[in-house]
Amino acid sequence: MSRFQGLSEDTYRFFWEIAFQNNREFFEANRERYKRVVQEPLFLLAEELLPTALEIDPGFSPKLSNIVSRIRRDTRYTRDKSPYRDHAWLGFRPPMQRVSECFVIYAEFERDAYGYGMGMYAADSARMRQFRERMLARPEQFLSLVGDPAFTQRFALVSEAFKRPRFAGPNEALQPWLNLRRLSFQFSSPELSRTLRPEIADEIREGMLLLKPLYRFLMGLA
């Protein structure tokens, strides 16, 4: 029997409250509550999803502390100096790499929505060059993966293209993909009630398995 039993309504109350009281005093007064309603259930969810993640990429870090986001924000390189996050996520990624530095498979839980998917936090020209090489080497396979109805019904492309096309491919259908600056696929829903049940783990796992063929293609694992 799964130890993960879902998030709680207080998980989202905590996110709302810390969004409006984003200071040390509030967090210290609610530290144990944070552990109980955010950190602990997400560690259990990460534990449940980890075998699927390692099936997708054996190179992912198996350490739960590397998968579950921290509450403290790194404010060194951002104008927003809020010390705490008002959301949380799971990020399956290689060891010693930050979520913002790699192509990650994730699940996220925000104040008014939850979601999951895979992709880049920011544009990565070196990574995109590798992806383009794989698209050009096997264009029909790539287009089949991104055009699979089961995939497109679940995930939306979240990306940005160059203002002017820079790359050409063997067929017109591949052109838009070659000229993306970054690449991410996302499912998002405002139905937070679904995350309050243990079955949300099954939904996310199913989504991860839908992502698996394209992830492995892009990362050169298949």
Tab-separated table of C-alpha atoms in Angstrom:
chain	number	residue	atom	x	y	z
A	1	MET	CA	0.000	0.000	0.000
A	2	SER	CA	1.282	3.434	-0.911
A	3	ARG	CA	2.408	5.626	1.941
A	4	PHE	CA	1.449	8.718	-0.045
A	5	GLN	CA	-2.141	9.673	0.680
A	6	GLY	CA	-2.362	12.952	-1.210
A	7	LEU	CA	-1.811	16.559	-0.294
A	8	SER	CA	-4.253	18.423	1.926
A	9	GLU	CA	-6.288	21.599	1.762
A	10	ASP	CA	-3.881	23.031	4.316
A	11	THR	CA	-1.055	22.549	1.800
A	12	TYR	CA	-2.633	25.210	-0.365
A	13	ARG	CA	-3.642	27.404	2.572
A	14	PHE	CA	0.017	27.426	3.558
A	15	PHE	CA	1.025	28.511	0.027
A	16	TRP	CA	-1.483	31.392	0.095
A	17	GLU	CA	-0.500	32.509	3.573
A	18	ILE	CA	3.243	32.521	2.946
A	19	ALA	CA	2.671	34.405	-0.317
A	20	PHE	CA	1.231	37.292	1.710
A	21	GLN	CA	3.435	36.887	4.798
A	22	ASN	CA	6.721	36.084	3.140
A	23	ASN	CA	8.998	36.659	6.094
A	24	ARG	CA	11.062	34.758	8.628
A	25	GLU	CA	8.627	35.368	11.471
A	26	PHE	CA	5.728	33.701	9.675
A	27	PHE	CA	7.816	30.769	8.455
A	28	GLU	CA	9.388	30.032	11.836
A	29	ALA	CA	5.956	30.097	13.464
A	30	ASN	CA	4.732	27.633	10.806
A	31	ARG	CA	7.860	25.521	10.277
A	32	GLU	CA	6.345	22.329	11.689
A	33	ARG	CA	3.158	22.908	9.733
A	34	TYR	CA	5.236	23.282	6.542
A	35	LYS	CA	6.971	19.979	7.235
A	36	ARG	CA	3.642	18.233	7.889
A	37	VAL	CA	1.519	19.544	5.017
A	38	VAL	CA	4.111	20.273	2.290
A	39	GLN	CA	7.477	18.626	2.782
A	40	GLU	CA	6.507	15.220	4.152
A	41	PRO	CA	3.760	14.386	1.614
A	42	LEU	CA	5.967	15.528	-1.266
A	43	PHE	CA	8.803	13.306	-0.077
A	44	LEU	CA	6.354	10.396	-0.058
A	45	LEU	CA	5.140	11.299	-3.551
A	46	ALA	CA	8.723	11.548	-4.811
A	47	GLU	CA	9.472	8.153	-3.284
A	48	GLU	CA	6.497	6.639	-5.093
A	49	LEU	CA	7.363	8.181	-8.465
A	50	LEU	CA	11.111	7.545	-8.307
A	51	PRO	CA	11.040	4.019	-9.853
A	52	THR	CA	9.204	5.401	-12.892
A	53	ALA	CA	11.645	8.298	-13.160
A	54	LEU	CA	14.632	5.927	-13.068
A	55	GLU	CA	12.965	3.774	-15.722
A	56	ILE	CA	12.862	6.877	-17.930
A	57	ASP	CA	16.442	7.923	-17.157
A	58	PRO	CA	18.695	5.809	-14.907
A	59	GLY	CA	20.940	8.876	-14.632
A	60	PHE	CA	18.443	10.779	-12.493
A	61	SER	CA	19.468	11.419	-8.898
A	62	PRO	CA	17.733	8.941	-6.555
A	63	LYS	CA	18.113	11.233	-3.528
A	64	LEU	CA	14.708	12.486	-2.427
A	65	SER	CA	16.266	15.668	-1.062
A	66	ASN	CA	17.460	16.446	-4.611
A	67	ILE	CA	13.974	15.865	-6.041
A	68	VAL	CA	11.762	17.858	-3.652
A	69	SER	CA	12.117	21.639	-3.865
A	70	ARG	CA	13.340	23.618	-0.903
A	71	ILE	CA	11.227	26.314	0.716
A	72	ARG	CA	14.066	28.829	0.738
A	73	ARG	CA	14.654	30.777	-2.456
A	74	ASP	CA	18.047	31.700	-3.895
A	75	THR	CA	17.670	35.458	-4.198
A	76	ARG	CA	21.209	36.300	-5.304
A	77	TYR	CA	20.411	36.714	-8.993
A	78	THR	CA	16.818	37.951	-8.969
A	79	ARG	CA	15.061	41.204	-8.242
A	80	ASP	CA	12.453	39.353	-6.199
A	81	LYS	CA	13.995	39.078	-2.744
A	82	SER	CA	11.121	37.139	-1.159
A	83	PRO	CA	12.915	34.572	1.010
A	84	TYR	CA	10.381	31.721	0.703
A	85	ARG	CA	8.574	29.954	-2.120
A	86	ASP	CA	4.764	29.975	-2.209
A	87	HIS	CA	4.693	26.733	-4.227
A	88	ALA	CA	6.598	23.443	-4.423
A	89	TRP	CA	7.735	20.933	-7.002
A	90	LEU	CA	9.394	17.626	-7.689
A	91	GLY	CA	12.250	17.769	-10.193
A	92	PHE	CA	13.761	14.553	-11.531
A	93	ARG	CA	17.248	15.465	-12.791
A	94	PRO	CA	20.876	14.312	-12.827
A	95	PRO	CA	22.950	14.657	-9.647
A	96	MET	CA	24.709	17.978	-9.036
A	97	GLN	CA	22.522	19.866	-11.517
A	98	ARG	CA	20.038	22.572	-10.632
A	99	VAL	CA	16.499	22.393	-12.022
A	100	SER	CA	17.211	25.602	-13.948
A	101	GLU	CA	20.276	24.039	-15.601
A	102	CYS	CA	18.912	20.851	-17.141
A	103	PHE	CA	16.104	19.195	-19.055
A	104	VAL	CA	13.910	18.052	-16.187
A	105	ILE	CA	10.813	15.920	-15.631
A	106	TYR	CA	8.711	17.590	-12.980
A	107	ALA	CA	5.474	17.887	-11.032
A	108	GLU	CA	4.487	21.197	-9.469
A	109	PHE	CA	1.920	22.410	-6.974
A	110	GLU	CA	0.952	26.079	-6.875
A	111	ARG	CA	-1.655	28.132	-5.041
A	112	ASP	CA	-4.236	27.812	-7.799
A	113	ALA	CA	-3.071	24.970	-10.045
A	114	TYR	CA	-1.028	21.817	-10.288
A	115	GLY	CA	0.794	20.319	-13.215
A	116	TYR	CA	3.562	18.120	-14.559
A	117	GLY	CA	5.690	17.786	-17.650
A	118	MET	CA	9.254	18.073	-18.870
A	119	GLY	CA	11.483	20.766	-20.223
A	120	MET	CA	13.883	23.623	-19.651
A	121	TYR	CA	13.502	26.445	-17.171
A	122	ALA	CA	15.379	28.798	-19.512
A	123	ALA	CA	16.849	28.771	-23.010
A	124	ASP	CA	19.935	26.568	-23.330
A	125	SER	CA	21.607	26.937	-26.720
A	126	ALA	CA	23.953	23.951	-26.259
A	127	ARG	CA	21.109	21.641	-25.259
A	128	MET	CA	18.911	22.858	-28.114
A	129	ARG	CA	21.746	22.236	-30.571
A	130	GLN	CA	21.834	18.596	-29.419
A	131	PHE	CA	18.058	18.335	-29.749
A	132	ARG	CA	18.135	19.762	-33.278
A	133	GLU	CA	20.803	17.271	-34.295
A	134	ARG	CA	18.586	14.409	-33.116
A	135	MET	CA	15.503	15.869	-34.818
A	136	LEU	CA	17.418	16.206	-38.102
A	137	ALA	CA	18.865	12.706	-37.829
A	138	ARG	CA	15.431	11.085	-37.395
A	139	PRO	CA	12.782	13.648	-38.380
A	140	GLU	CA	9.945	11.202	-38.971
A	141	GLN	CA	10.407	9.554	-35.595
A	142	PHE	CA	10.497	12.916	-33.830
A	143	LEU	CA	7.370	14.191	-35.577
A	144	SER	CA	5.585	10.936	-34.791
A	145	LEU	CA	6.400	11.323	-31.085
A	146	VAL	CA	5.267	14.950	-30.796
A	147	GLY	CA	2.191	14.207	-32.927
A	148	ASP	CA	1.012	11.171	-30.983
A	149	PRO	CA	-2.642	11.913	-30.056
A	150	ALA	CA	-2.218	10.487	-26.552
A	151	PHE	CA	0.691	12.893	-26.051
A	152	THR	CA	-0.891	15.994	-27.590
A	153	GLN	CA	-4.166	15.522	-25.702
A	154	ARG	CA	-2.296	15.642	-22.400
A	155	PHE	CA	0.608	18.044	-22.956
A	156	ALA	CA	0.895	21.521	-24.418
A	157	LEU	CA	4.090	22.960	-25.875
A	158	VAL	CA	5.451	25.809	-23.750
A	159	SER	CA	8.240	27.509	-25.634
A	160	GLU	CA	9.435	30.499	-27.588
A	161	ALA	CA	10.747	30.757	-31.126
A	162	PHE	CA	13.442	32.939	-32.634
A	163	LYS	CA	12.005	36.118	-34.131
A	164	ARG	CA	13.528	35.117	-37.458
A	165	PRO	CA	13.992	31.472	-38.510
A	166	ARG	CA	17.607	30.320	-38.215
A	167	PHE	CA	17.469	26.628	-39.061
A	168	ALA	CA	16.226	24.610	-42.014
A	169	GLY	CA	15.250	20.966	-42.092
A	170	PRO	CA	14.263	18.245	-44.526
A	171	ASN	CA	10.547	19.026	-44.404
A	172	GLU	CA	8.228	21.882	-43.580
A	173	ALA	CA	6.693	20.184	-40.543
A	174	LEU	CA	10.052	20.107	-38.769
A	175	GLN	CA	10.825	23.813	-39.292
A	176	PRO	CA	8.894	25.218	-36.308
A	177	TRP	CA	10.569	22.747	-33.958
A	178	LEU	CA	14.062	23.544	-35.199
A	179	ASN	CA	13.530	27.245	-34.585
A	180	LEU	CA	12.539	27.058	-30.938
A	181	ARG	CA	14.818	28.721	-28.393
A	182	ARG	CA	13.787	26.306	-25.658
A	183	LEU	CA	11.543	23.285	-25.339
A	184	SER	CA	9.023	22.357	-22.644
A	185	PHE	CA	5.815	20.325	-22.499
A	186	GLN	CA	3.279	20.944	-19.759
A	187	PHE	CA	0.018	19.702	-18.337
A	188	SER	CA	-1.698	22.134	-15.964
A	189	SER	CA	-5.035	22.038	-14.165
A	190	PRO	CA	-6.843	24.220	-11.610
A	191	GLU	CA	-8.587	21.140	-10.157
A	192	LEU	CA	-6.608	21.033	-6.934
A	193	SER	CA	-9.084	18.587	-5.404
A	194	ARG	CA	-7.463	15.883	-7.540
A	195	THR	CA	-4.197	16.353	-5.636
A	196	LEU	CA	-5.888	15.639	-2.301
A	197	ARG	CA	-6.248	11.945	-3.166
A	198	PRO	CA	-3.550	9.262	-3.432
A	199	GLU	CA	-4.627	8.630	-7.046
A	200	ILE	CA	-2.824	11.813	-8.111
A	201	ALA	CA	0.364	9.724	-7.996
A	202	ASP	CA	-1.122	7.402	-10.625
A	203	GLU	CA	-2.068	10.357	-12.831
A	204	ILE	CA	1.429	11.849	-12.658
A	205	ARG	CA	3.036	8.453	-13.250
A	206	GLU	CA	0.868	7.944	-16.334
A	207	GLY	CA	1.934	11.369	-17.577
A	208	MET	CA	5.589	10.547	-17.005
A	209	LEU	CA	5.249	7.383	-19.058
A	210	LEU	CA	3.675	9.398	-21.890
A	211	LEU	CA	6.713	11.685	-21.740
A	212	LYS	CA	9.183	8.801	-21.701
A	213	PRO	CA	9.601	8.119	-25.463
A	214	LEU	CA	10.143	11.779	-26.366
A	215	TYR	CA	12.416	12.405	-23.379
A	216	ARG	CA	14.610	9.453	-24.291
A	217	PHE	CA	14.682	10.515	-27.960
A	218	LEU	CA	15.720	14.092	-27.145
A	219	MET	CA	18.320	13.015	-24.596
A	220	GLY	CA	19.879	10.463	-26.958
A	221	LEU	CA	18.855	7.496	-24.805
A	222	ALA	CA	16.837	5.761	-27.512
